[in-house]
Amino acid sequence: MAANCLRCIALAYRLCEQEKVPSNEESFDDWVLPEDNLVLLAIVGIKDPCRPGVKDAVKICTDAGVKVMGRSSPNDKLLLVQALRKGGDVVAVTGDGTNDAPALHEADIGLSMGIQGTEVAKESSDIVILDDNFASVVKVVRWGRSVYANIQKFIQFQLTVNVAALVINVVAAISTGDVPLNSVQLLWVNLIMDTLGALALATEPPTDNLMHRSPVGRRFESFLM
């Protein structure tokens, strides 16, 4: 059943002396359940099918260079996040329980579940998935890469305009002794180009081509690639 991705639960019992069993609820918190000499009653396999569209969403993330790690305990999540961040990777974590809060807080991007998630998990995360659907993660990746690509285009656009204006003024000043654009005119050109360029690039919607790019690391030189 475990090989078929079923959640396995074992049911067992053991005879205990009545005086050793706590009689009130407060004592139950400190009572350690015995784990030896148990009699197995049954093993139950619970099926947890994926939602429609999750298979395609996982494939899109895989093709986009995102590596999917699932079915890990909260402590394993935290250790994985710390190890991956030390290696220079950008880490995103999804969780819904209170125990997932440390991993959500430690990750670069924490995504909590809006329906089944606890308040502690939501407060420790950066993004709340309202429909608890993994397909929404694809939208997050697509929009994140779109913002990154737009920033790249804007910086390249700004460098081109500013360098071109600077070279024209320097060459004209050296060759003719006069500059074609004075300081006020340069400010107007800069203002117009900044406004139009920011509006054009910031409003560009995400495309599916962004999901075919490889992920970008933390290095600054990769920012302008």
JSON list of C-alpha atoms in Angstrom, two decimals:
[
{"chain": "A", "resi": 1, "resn": "MET", "atom": "CA", "xyz": [0.00, 0.00, 0.00]},
{"chain": "A", "resi": 2, "resn": "ALA", "atom": "CA", "xyz": [2.87, 2.38, 0.72]},
{"chain": "A", "resi": 3, "resn": "ALA", "atom": "CA", "xyz": [4.37, 1.58, -2.68]},
{"chain": "A", "resi": 4, "resn": "ASN", "atom": "CA", "xyz": [1.04, 2.62, -4.21]},
{"chain": "A", "resi": 5, "resn": "CYS", "atom": "CA", "xyz": [1.22, 6.02, -2.44]},
{"chain": "A", "resi": 6, "resn": "LEU", "atom": "CA", "xyz": [-1.40, 5.22, 0.19]},
{"chain": "A", "resi": 7, "resn": "ARG", "atom": "CA", "xyz": [-1.27, 6.67, 3.70]},
{"chain": "A", "resi": 8, "resn": "CYS", "atom": "CA", "xyz": [-0.83, 3.67, 5.99]},
{"chain": "A", "resi": 9, "resn": "ILE", "atom": "CA", "xyz": [-2.17, 3.60, 9.54]},
{"chain": "A", "resi": 10, "resn": "ALA", "atom": "CA", "xyz": [-1.62, 0.65, 11.88]},
{"chain": "A", "resi": 11, "resn": "LEU", "atom": "CA", "xyz": [-4.20, -0.18, 14.58]},
{"chain": "A", "resi": 12, "resn": "ALA", "atom": "CA", "xyz": [-2.91, -2.02, 17.65]},
{"chain": "A", "resi": 13, "resn": "TYR", "atom": "CA", "xyz": [-3.75, -2.52, 21.32]},
{"chain": "A", "resi": 14, "resn": "ARG", "atom": "CA", "xyz": [-2.10, -3.59, 24.55]},
{"chain": "A", "resi": 15, "resn": "LEU", "atom": "CA", "xyz": [-3.39, -4.58, 27.94]},
{"chain": "A", "resi": 16, "resn": "CYS", "atom": "CA", "xyz": [-2.43, -2.17, 30.74]},
{"chain": "A", "resi": 17, "resn": "GLU", "atom": "CA", "xyz": [-3.02, -2.14, 34.45]},
{"chain": "A", "resi": 18, "resn": "GLN", "atom": "CA", "xyz": [-5.85, 0.20, 35.34]},
{"chain": "A", "resi": 19, "resn": "GLU", "atom": "CA", "xyz": [-3.92, 2.05, 38.05]},
{"chain": "A", "resi": 20, "resn": "LYS", "atom": "CA", "xyz": [-1.20, 2.98, 35.53]},
{"chain": "A", "resi": 21, "resn": "VAL", "atom": "CA", "xyz": [-3.63, 4.63, 33.15]},
{"chain": "A", "resi": 22, "resn": "PRO", "atom": "CA", "xyz": [-4.29, 8.36, 33.89]},
{"chain": "A", "resi": 23, "resn": "SER", "atom": "CA", "xyz": [-7.81, 9.09, 35.05]},
{"chain": "A", "resi": 24, "resn": "ASN", "atom": "CA", "xyz": [-8.00, 12.82, 34.13]},
{"chain": "A", "resi": 25, "resn": "GLU", "atom": "CA", "xyz": [-7.22, 14.81, 31.00]},
{"chain": "A", "resi": 26, "resn": "GLU", "atom": "CA", "xyz": [-4.36, 16.76, 32.55]},
{"chain": "A", "resi": 27, "resn": "SER", "atom": "CA", "xyz": [-2.42, 13.58, 33.28]},
{"chain": "A", "resi": 28, "resn": "PHE", "atom": "CA", "xyz": [-2.88, 12.34, 29.71]},
{"chain": "A", "resi": 29, "resn": "ASP", "atom": "CA", "xyz": [-0.56, 15.08, 28.40]},
{"chain": "A", "resi": 30, "resn": "ASP", "atom": "CA", "xyz": [2.38, 13.74, 30.42]},
{"chain": "A", "resi": 31, "resn": "TRP", "atom": "CA", "xyz": [1.57, 10.06, 29.92]},
{"chain": "A", "resi": 32, "resn": "VAL", "atom": "CA", "xyz": [3.88, 8.22, 27.50]},
{"chain": "A", "resi": 33, "resn": "LEU", "atom": "CA", "xyz": [2.07, 5.60, 25.48]},
{"chain": "A", "resi": 34, "resn": "PRO", "atom": "CA", "xyz": [3.72, 2.17, 25.59]},
{"chain": "A", "resi": 35, "resn": "GLU", "atom": "CA", "xyz": [5.22, 1.10, 22.29]},
{"chain": "A", "resi": 36, "resn": "ASP", "atom": "CA", "xyz": [6.19, -2.50, 23.06]},
{"chain": "A", "resi": 37, "resn": "ASN", "atom": "CA", "xyz": [4.21, -5.75, 23.22]},
{"chain": "A", "resi": 38, "resn": "LEU", "atom": "CA", "xyz": [1.46, -4.34, 21.01]},
{"chain": "A", "resi": 39, "resn": "VAL", "atom": "CA", "xyz": [-1.03, -6.63, 19.28]},
{"chain": "A", "resi": 40, "resn": "LEU", "atom": "CA", "xyz": [-1.64, -5.65, 15.66]},
{"chain": "A", "resi": 41, "resn": "LEU", "atom": "CA", "xyz": [-5.28, -5.44, 14.69]},
{"chain": "A", "resi": 42, "resn": "ALA", "atom": "CA", "xyz": [-5.20, -4.04, 11.17]},
{"chain": "A", "resi": 43, "resn": "ILE", "atom": "CA", "xyz": [-3.37, -1.83, 8.70]},
{"chain": "A", "resi": 44, "resn": "VAL", "atom": "CA", "xyz": [-5.48, 0.69, 6.84]},
{"chain": "A", "resi": 45, "resn": "GLY", "atom": "CA", "xyz": [-4.48, 2.36, 3.58]},
{"chain": "A", "resi": 46, "resn": "ILE", "atom": "CA", "xyz": [-6.02, 5.78, 2.97]},
{"chain": "A", "resi": 47, "resn": "LYS", "atom": "CA", "xyz": [-6.12, 7.07, -0.57]},
{"chain": "A", "resi": 48, "resn": "ASP", "atom": "CA", "xyz": [-5.33, 10.76, -1.07]},
{"chain": "A", "resi": 49, "resn": "PRO", "atom": "CA", "xyz": [-5.96, 11.48, -4.76]},
{"chain": "A", "resi": 50, "resn": "CYS", "atom": "CA", "xyz": [-4.56, 14.61, -6.38]},
{"chain": "A", "resi": 51, "resn": "ARG", "atom": "CA", "xyz": [-6.86, 17.35, -7.51]},
{"chain": "A", "resi": 52, "resn": "PRO", "atom": "CA", "xyz": [-7.61, 17.74, -11.21]},
{"chain": "A", "resi": 53, "resn": "GLY", "atom": "CA", "xyz": [-4.87, 19.69, -12.92]},
{"chain": "A", "resi": 54, "resn": "VAL", "atom": "CA", "xyz": [-2.19, 18.98, -10.32]},
{"chain": "A", "resi": 55, "resn": "LYS", "atom": "CA", "xyz": [-0.41, 16.47, -12.57]},
{"chain": "A", "resi": 56, "resn": "ASP", "atom": "CA", "xyz": [-0.09, 19.03, -15.35]},
{"chain": "A", "resi": 57, "resn": "ALA", "atom": "CA", "xyz": [1.00, 21.70, -12.85]},
{"chain": "A", "resi": 58, "resn": "VAL", "atom": "CA", "xyz": [3.78, 19.45, -11.53]},
{"chain": "A", "resi": 59, "resn": "LYS", "atom": "CA", "xyz": [4.96, 18.75, -15.08]},
{"chain": "A", "resi": 60, "resn": "ILE", "atom": "CA", "xyz": [5.05, 22.48, -15.87]},
{"chain": "A", "resi": 61, "resn": "CYS", "atom": "CA", "xyz": [7.11, 23.15, -12.74]},
{"chain": "A", "resi": 62, "resn": "THR", "atom": "CA", "xyz": [9.49, 20.31, -13.62]},
{"chain": "A", "resi": 63, "resn": "ASP", "atom": "CA", "xyz": [9.96, 21.61, -17.16]},
{"chain": "A", "resi": 64, "resn": "ALA", "atom": "CA", "xyz": [10.60, 25.08, -15.71]},
{"chain": "A", "resi": 65, "resn": "GLY", "atom": "CA", "xyz": [13.54, 23.75, -13.70]},
{"chain": "A", "resi": 66, "resn": "VAL", "atom": "CA", "xyz": [11.74, 23.71, -10.36]},
{"chain": "A", "resi": 67, "resn": "LYS", "atom": "CA", "xyz": [12.62, 20.59, -8.33]},
{"chain": "A", "resi": 68, "resn": "VAL", "atom": "CA", "xyz": [9.47, 19.13, -6.40]},
{"chain": "A", "resi": 69, "resn": "MET", "atom": "CA", "xyz": [10.14, 17.62, -2.92]},
{"chain": "A", "resi": 70, "resn": "GLY", "atom": "CA", "xyz": [7.09, 16.32, -1.10]},
{"chain": "A", "resi": 71, "resn": "ARG", "atom": "CA", "xyz": [5.93, 14.11, 1.76]},
{"chain": "A", "resi": 72, "resn": "SER", "atom": "CA", "xyz": [8.48, 15.45, 4.26]},
{"chain": "A", "resi": 73, "resn": "SER", "atom": "CA", "xyz": [8.05, 16.09, 7.96]},
{"chain": "A", "resi": 74, "resn": "PRO", "atom": "CA", "xyz": [8.21, 19.66, 9.36]},
{"chain": "A", "resi": 75, "resn": "ASN", "atom": "CA", "xyz": [11.69, 19.06, 10.79]},
{"chain": "A", "resi": 76, "resn": "ASP", "atom": "CA", "xyz": [12.91, 17.67, 7.47]},
{"chain": "A", "resi": 77, "resn": "LYS", "atom": "CA", "xyz": [11.47, 20.73, 5.71]},
{"chain": "A", "resi": 78, "resn": "LEU", "atom": "CA", "xyz": [13.47, 23.05, 7.93]},
{"chain": "A", "resi": 79, "resn": "LEU", "atom": "CA", "xyz": [16.69, 21.10, 7.44]},
{"chain": "A", "resi": 80, "resn": "LEU", "atom": "CA", "xyz": [16.17, 21.00, 3.67]},
{"chain": "A", "resi": 81, "resn": "VAL", "atom": "CA", "xyz": [15.53, 24.75, 3.51]},
{"chain": "A", "resi": 82, "resn": "GLN", "atom": "CA", "xyz": [18.64, 25.57, 5.52]},
{"chain": "A", "resi": 83, "resn": "ALA", "atom": "CA", "xyz": [20.83, 23.21, 3.48]},
{"chain": "A", "resi": 84, "resn": "LEU", "atom": "CA", "xyz": [19.51, 24.41, 0.11]},
{"chain": "A", "resi": 85, "resn": "ARG", "atom": "CA", "xyz": [19.88, 28.09, 1.02]},
{"chain": "A", "resi": 86, "resn": "LYS", "atom": "CA", "xyz": [23.48, 27.52, 2.08]},
{"chain": "A", "resi": 87, "resn": "GLY", "atom": "CA", "xyz": [24.06, 26.00, -1.36]},
{"chain": "A", "resi": 88, "resn": "GLY", "atom": "CA", "xyz": [22.81, 29.17, -3.07]},
{"chain": "A", "resi": 89, "resn": "ASP", "atom": "CA", "xyz": [19.40, 27.90, -4.14]},
{"chain": "A", "resi": 90, "resn": "VAL", "atom": "CA", "xyz": [16.17, 29.88, -3.95]},
{"chain": "A", "resi": 91, "resn": "VAL", "atom": "CA", "xyz": [13.73, 27.87, -1.82]},
{"chain": "A", "resi": 92, "resn": "ALA", "atom": "CA", "xyz": [9.94, 27.98, -1.64]},
{"chain": "A", "resi": 93, "resn": "VAL", "atom": "CA", "xyz": [8.01, 26.00, 0.96]},
{"chain": "A", "resi": 94, "resn": "THR", "atom": "CA", "xyz": [4.33, 25.10, 1.16]},
{"chain": "A", "resi": 95, "resn": "GLY", "atom": "CA", "xyz": [2.69, 24.17, 4.45]},
{"chain": "A", "resi": 96, "resn": "ASP", "atom": "CA", "xyz": [-0.56, 24.29, 6.37]},
{"chain": "A", "resi": 97, "resn": "GLY", "atom": "CA", "xyz": [0.27, 23.25, 9.94]},
{"chain": "A", "resi": 98, "resn": "THR", "atom": "CA", "xyz": [1.67, 25.03, 12.95]},
{"chain": "A", "resi": 99, "resn": "ASN", "atom": "CA", "xyz": [4.79, 22.85, 12.81]},
{"chain": "A", "resi": 100, "resn": "ASP", "atom": "CA", "xyz": [5.51, 24.12, 9.31]},
{"chain": "A", "resi": 101, "resn": "ALA", "atom": "CA", "xyz": [5.91, 27.72, 10.55]},
{"chain": "A", "resi": 102, "resn": "PRO", "atom": "CA", "xyz": [9.73, 27.55, 11.06]},
{"chain": "A", "resi": 103, "resn": "ALA", "atom": "CA", "xyz": [10.29, 26.23, 7.53]},
{"chain": "A", "resi": 104, "resn": "LEU", "atom": "CA", "xyz": [7.88, 28.79, 6.04]},
{"chain": "A", "resi": 105, "resn": "HIS", "atom": "CA", "xyz": [9.68, 31.59, 7.84]},
{"chain": "A", "resi": 106, "resn": "GLU", "atom": "CA", "xyz": [13.16, 30.32, 6.93]},
{"chain": "A", "resi": 107, "resn": "ALA", "atom": "CA", "xyz": [12.39, 29.89, 3.21]},
{"chain": "A", "resi": 108, "resn": "ASP", "atom": "CA", "xyz": [12.80, 32.63, 0.62]},
{"chain": "A", "resi": 109, "resn": "ILE", "atom": "CA", "xyz": [9.11, 32.29, -0.24]},
{"chain": "A", "resi": 110, "resn": "GLY", "atom": "CA", "xyz": [6.62, 30.69, 2.12]},
{"chain": "A", "resi": 111, "resn": "LEU", "atom": "CA", "xyz": [3.26, 29.59, 0.75]},
{"chain": "A", "resi": 112, "resn": "SER", "atom": "CA", "xyz": [0.53, 28.63, 3.20]},
{"chain": "A", "resi": 113, "resn": "MET", "atom": "CA", "xyz": [-2.90, 27.14, 2.55]},
{"chain": "A", "resi": 114, "resn": "GLY", "atom": "CA", "xyz": [-5.80, 29.55, 2.90]},
{"chain": "A", "resi": 115, "resn": "ILE", "atom": "CA", "xyz": [-8.49, 26.94, 3.66]},
{"chain": "A", "resi": 116, "resn": "GLN", "atom": "CA", "xyz": [-6.80, 24.23, 5.73]},
{"chain": "A", "resi": 117, "resn": "GLY", "atom": "CA", "xyz": [-3.86, 26.31, 6.92]},
{"chain": "A", "resi": 118, "resn": "THR", "atom": "CA", "xyz": [-3.56, 27.46, 10.51]},
{"chain": "A", "resi": 119, "resn": "GLU", "atom": "CA", "xyz": [-3.21, 31.09, 11.50]},
{"chain": "A", "resi": 120, "resn": "VAL", "atom": "CA", "xyz": [0.37, 30.50, 12.62]},
{"chain": "A", "resi": 121, "resn": "ALA", "atom": "CA", "xyz": [1.28, 29.13, 9.19]},
{"chain": "A", "resi": 122, "resn": "LYS", "atom": "CA", "xyz": [-0.41, 32.04, 7.41]},
{"chain": "A", "resi": 123, "resn": "GLU", "atom": "CA", "xyz": [1.40, 34.61, 9.52]},
{"chain": "A", "resi": 124, "resn": "SER", "atom": "CA", "xyz": [4.76, 32.93, 8.89]},
{"chain": "A", "resi": 125, "resn": "SER", "atom": "CA", "xyz": [4.26, 32.74, 5.11]},
{"chain": "A", "resi": 126, "resn": "ASP", "atom": "CA", "xyz": [4.67, 35.33, 2.37]},
{"chain": "A", "resi": 127, "resn": "ILE", "atom": "CA", "xyz": [1.84, 34.15, 0.11]},
{"chain": "A", "resi": 128, "resn": "VAL", "atom": "CA", "xyz": [-1.49, 32.54, 1.04]},
{"chain": "A", "resi": 129, "resn": "ILE", "atom": "CA", "xyz": [-2.97, 30.15, -1.53]},
{"chain": "A", "resi": 130, "resn": "LEU", "atom": "CA", "xyz": [-6.68, 30.76, -1.22]},
{"chain": "A", "resi": 131, "resn": "ASP", "atom": "CA", "xyz": [-7.86, 27.60, -3.02]},
{"chain": "A", "resi": 132, "resn": "ASP", "atom": "CA", "xyz": [-5.29, 25.18, -1.49]},
{"chain": "A", "resi": 133, "resn": "ASN", "atom": "CA", "xyz": [-4.44, 24.05, -5.03]},
{"chain": "A", "resi": 134, "resn": "PHE", "atom": "CA", "xyz": [-0.93, 23.28, -6.24]},
{"chain": "A", "resi": 135, "resn": "ALA", "atom": "CA", "xyz": [-1.86, 24.66, -9.65]},
{"chain": "A", "resi": 136, "resn": "SER", "atom": "CA", "xyz": [-1.78, 28.11, -8.07]},
{"chain": "A", "resi": 137, "resn": "VAL", "atom": "CA", "xyz": [1.96, 27.64, -7.47]},
{"chain": "A", "resi": 138, "resn": "VAL", "atom": "CA", "xyz": [2.43, 27.69, -11.25]},
{"chain": "A", "resi": 139, "resn": "LYS", "atom": "CA", "xyz": [0.77, 31.12, -11.36]},
{"chain": "A", "resi": 140, "resn": "VAL", "atom": "CA", "xyz": [3.08, 32.34, -8.61]},
{"chain": "A", "resi": 141, "resn": "VAL", "atom": "CA", "xyz": [6.17, 31.12, -10.50]},
{"chain": "A", "resi": 142, "resn": "ARG", "atom": "CA", "xyz": [4.95, 32.62, -13.78]},
{"chain": "A", "resi": 143, "resn": "TRP", "atom": "CA", "xyz": [4.21, 36.03, -12.26]},
{"chain": "A", "resi": 144, "resn": "GLY", "atom": "CA", "xyz": [7.46, 36.03, -10.30]},
{"chain": "A", "resi": 145, "resn": "ARG", "atom": "CA", "xyz": [9.48, 35.35, -13.42]},
{"chain": "A", "resi": 146, "resn": "SER", "atom": "CA", "xyz": [7.47, 37.98, -15.30]},
{"chain": "A", "resi": 147, "resn": "VAL", "atom": "CA", "xyz": [8.35, 40.64, -12.72]},
{"chain": "A", "resi": 148, "resn": "TYR", "atom": "CA", "xyz": [12.00, 39.59, -12.85]},
{"chain": "A", "resi": 149, "resn": "ALA", "atom": "CA", "xyz": [12.06, 39.69, -16.66]},
{"chain": "A", "resi": 150, "resn": "ASN", "atom": "CA", "xyz": [10.39, 43.12, -16.70]},
{"chain": "A", "resi": 151, "resn": "ILE", "atom": "CA", "xyz": [12.99, 44.48, -14.28]},
{"chain": "A", "resi": 152, "resn": "GLN", "atom": "CA", "xyz": [15.74, 43.10, -16.53]},
{"chain": "A", "resi": 153, "resn": "LYS", "atom": "CA", "xyz": [14.22, 44.76, -19.60]},
{"chain": "A", "resi": 154, "resn": "PHE", "atom": "CA", "xyz": [13.76, 48.06, -17.80]},
{"chain": "A", "resi": 155, "resn": "ILE", "atom": "CA", "xyz": [17.37, 48.15, -16.60]},
{"chain": "A", "resi": 156, "resn": "GLN", "atom": "CA", "xyz": [18.66, 47.28, -20.07]},
{"chain": "A", "resi": 157, "resn": "PHE", "atom": "CA", "xyz": [16.41, 49.96, -21.54]},
{"chain": "A", "resi": 158, "resn": "GLN", "atom": "CA", "xyz": [17.64, 52.56, -19.04]},
{"chain": "A", "resi": 159, "resn": "LEU", "atom": "CA", "xyz": [21.29, 51.70, -19.61]},
{"chain": "A", "resi": 160, "resn": "THR", "atom": "CA", "xyz": [20.84, 51.98, -23.38]},
{"chain": "A", "resi": 161, "resn": "VAL", "atom": "CA", "xyz": [19.13, 55.39, -23.22]},
{"chain": "A", "resi": 162, "resn": "ASN", "atom": "CA", "xyz": [21.45, 56.90, -20.63]},
{"chain": "A", "resi": 163, "resn": "VAL", "atom": "CA", "xyz": [24.65, 55.59, -22.22]},
{"chain": "A", "resi": 164, "resn": "ALA", "atom": "CA", "xyz": [23.51, 56.77, -25.65]},
{"chain": "A", "resi": 165, "resn": "ALA", "atom": "CA", "xyz": [22.70, 60.29, -24.38]},
{"chain": "A", "resi": 166, "resn": "LEU", "atom": "CA", "xyz": [25.98, 60.45, -22.49]},
{"chain": "A", "resi": 167, "resn": "VAL", "atom": "CA", "xyz": [28.06, 59.32, -25.49]},
{"chain": "A", "resi": 168, "resn": "ILE", "atom": "CA", "xyz": [26.30, 61.78, -27.82]},
{"chain": "A", "resi": 169, "resn": "ASN", "atom": "CA", "xyz": [26.93, 64.71, -25.48]},
{"chain": "A", "resi": 170, "resn": "VAL", "atom": "CA", "xyz": [30.56, 63.77, -24.82]},
{"chain": "A", "resi": 171, "resn": "VAL", "atom": "CA", "xyz": [31.40, 63.24, -28.50]},
{"chain": "A", "resi": 172, "resn": "ALA", "atom": "CA", "xyz": [29.62, 66.46, -29.50]},
{"chain": "A", "resi": 173, "resn": "ALA", "atom": "CA", "xyz": [31.33, 68.43, -26.76]},
{"chain": "A", "resi": 174, "resn": "ILE", "atom": "CA", "xyz": [34.77, 67.16, -27.78]},
{"chain": "A", "resi": 175, "resn": "SER", "atom": "CA", "xyz": [34.29, 67.58, -31.54]},
{"chain": "A", "resi": 176, "resn": "THR", "atom": "CA", "xyz": [32.30, 70.83, -31.78]},
{"chain": "A", "resi": 177, "resn": "GLY", "atom": "CA", "xyz": [32.78, 72.40, -28.39]},
{"chain": "A", "resi": 178, "resn": "ASP", "atom": "CA", "xyz": [29.02, 72.55, -27.77]},
{"chain": "A", "resi": 179, "resn": "VAL", "atom": "CA", "xyz": [26.53, 70.01, -26.37]},
{"chain": "A", "resi": 180, "resn": "PRO", "atom": "CA", "xyz": [23.33, 69.20, -28.30]},
{"chain": "A", "resi": 181, "resn": "LEU", "atom": "CA", "xyz": [21.32, 68.75, -25.11]},
{"chain": "A", "resi": 182, "resn": "ASN", "atom": "CA", "xyz": [21.67, 70.89, -22.02]},
{"chain": "A", "resi": 183, "resn": "SER", "atom": "CA", "xyz": [20.96, 69.75, -18.49]},
{"chain": "A", "resi": 184, "resn": "VAL", "atom": "CA", "xyz": [17.27, 70.71, -18.56]},
{"chain": "A", "resi": 185, "resn": "GLN", "atom": "CA", "xyz": [16.70, 68.92, -21.86]},
{"chain": "A", "resi": 186, "resn": "LEU", "atom": "CA", "xyz": [18.46, 65.84, -20.54]},
{"chain": "A", "resi": 187, "resn": "LEU", "atom": "CA", "xyz": [16.20, 65.84, -17.51]},
{"chain": "A", "resi": 188, "resn": "TRP", "atom": "CA", "xyz": [13.11, 66.03, -19.73]},
{"chain": "A", "resi": 189, "resn": "VAL", "atom": "CA", "xyz": [14.36, 63.18, -21.91]},
{"chain": "A", "resi": 190, "resn": "ASN", "atom": "CA", "xyz": [15.16, 61.13, -18.84]},
{"chain": "A", "resi": 191, "resn": "LEU", "atom": "CA", "xyz": [11.75, 61.83, -17.30]},
{"chain": "A", "resi": 192, "resn": "ILE", "atom": "CA", "xyz": [9.84, 60.93, -20.46]},
{"chain": "A", "resi": 193, "resn": "MET", "atom": "CA", "xyz": [11.84, 57.78, -21.14]},
{"chain": "A", "resi": 194, "resn": "ASP", "atom": "CA", "xyz": [11.59, 56.64, -17.51]},
{"chain": "A", "resi": 195, "resn": "THR", "atom": "CA", "xyz": [7.82, 57.11, -17.42]},
{"chain": "A", "resi": 196, "resn": "LEU", "atom": "CA", "xyz": [7.05, 55.50, -20.77]},
{"chain": "A", "resi": 197, "resn": "GLY", "atom": "CA", "xyz": [9.54, 52.68, -20.25]},
{"chain": "A", "resi": 198, "resn": "ALA", "atom": "CA", "xyz": [8.24, 51.88, -16.78]},
{"chain": "A", "resi": 199, "resn": "LEU", "atom": "CA", "xyz": [4.63, 51.83, -17.98]},
{"chain": "A", "resi": 200, "resn": "ALA", "atom": "CA", "xyz": [5.42, 49.67, -21.00]},
{"chain": "A", "resi": 201, "resn": "LEU", "atom": "CA", "xyz": [7.53, 47.12, -19.16]},
{"chain": "A", "resi": 202, "resn": "ALA", "atom": "CA", "xyz": [5.65, 46.99, -15.85]},
{"chain": "A", "resi": 203, "resn": "THR", "atom": "CA", "xyz": [2.31, 46.26, -17.55]},
{"chain": "A", "resi": 204, "resn": "GLU", "atom": "CA", "xyz": [3.60, 43.45, -19.75]},
{"chain": "A", "resi": 205, "resn": "PRO", "atom": "CA", "xyz": [1.66, 40.28, -18.81]},
{"chain": "A", "resi": 206, "resn": "PRO", "atom": "CA", "xyz": [3.40, 36.94, -18.17]},
{"chain": "A", "resi": 207, "resn": "THR", "atom": "CA", "xyz": [3.75, 34.45, -21.00]},
{"chain": "A", "resi": 208, "resn": "ASP", "atom": "CA", "xyz": [4.23, 30.70, -21.17]},
{"chain": "A", "resi": 209, "resn": "ASN", "atom": "CA", "xyz": [7.71, 31.19, -22.58]},
{"chain": "A", "resi": 210, "resn": "LEU", "atom": "CA", "xyz": [8.86, 32.27, -19.12]},
{"chain": "A", "resi": 211, "resn": "MET", "atom": "CA", "xyz": [8.25, 28.73, -17.85]},
{"chain": "A", "resi": 212, "resn": "HIS", "atom": "CA", "xyz": [10.86, 27.36, -20.25]},
{"chain": "A", "resi": 213, "resn": "ARG", "atom": "CA", "xyz": [13.67, 29.44, -18.74]},
{"chain": "A", "resi": 214, "resn": "SER", "atom": "CA", "xyz": [16.03, 28.00, -16.20]},
{"chain": "A", "resi": 215, "resn": "PRO", "atom": "CA", "xyz": [15.83, 29.33, -12.63]},
{"chain": "A", "resi": 216, "resn": "VAL", "atom": "CA", "xyz": [18.13, 32.19, -11.68]},
{"chain": "A", "resi": 217, "resn": "GLY", "atom": "CA", "xyz": [20.46, 31.89, -8.70]},
{"chain": "A", "resi": 218, "resn": "ARG", "atom": "CA", "xyz": [21.42, 34.46, -6.11]},
{"chain": "A", "resi": 219, "resn": "ARG", "atom": "CA", "xyz": [24.45, 35.79, -7.98]},
{"chain": "A", "resi": 220, "resn": "PHE", "atom": "CA", "xyz": [24.23, 39.42, -9.09]},
{"chain": "A", "resi": 221, "resn": "GLU", "atom": "CA", "xyz": [25.88, 38.76, -12.44]},
{"chain": "A", "resi": 222, "resn": "SER", "atom": "CA", "xyz": [22.97, 36.51, -13.41]},
{"chain": "A", "resi": 223, "resn": "PHE", "atom": "CA", "xyz": [20.62, 39.46, -13.02]},
{"chain": "A", "resi": 224, "resn": "LEU", "atom": "CA", "xyz": [21.56, 40.94, -16.39]},
{"chain": "A", "resi": 225, "resn": "MET", "atom": "CA", "xyz": [21.90, 37.70, -18.32]}
]
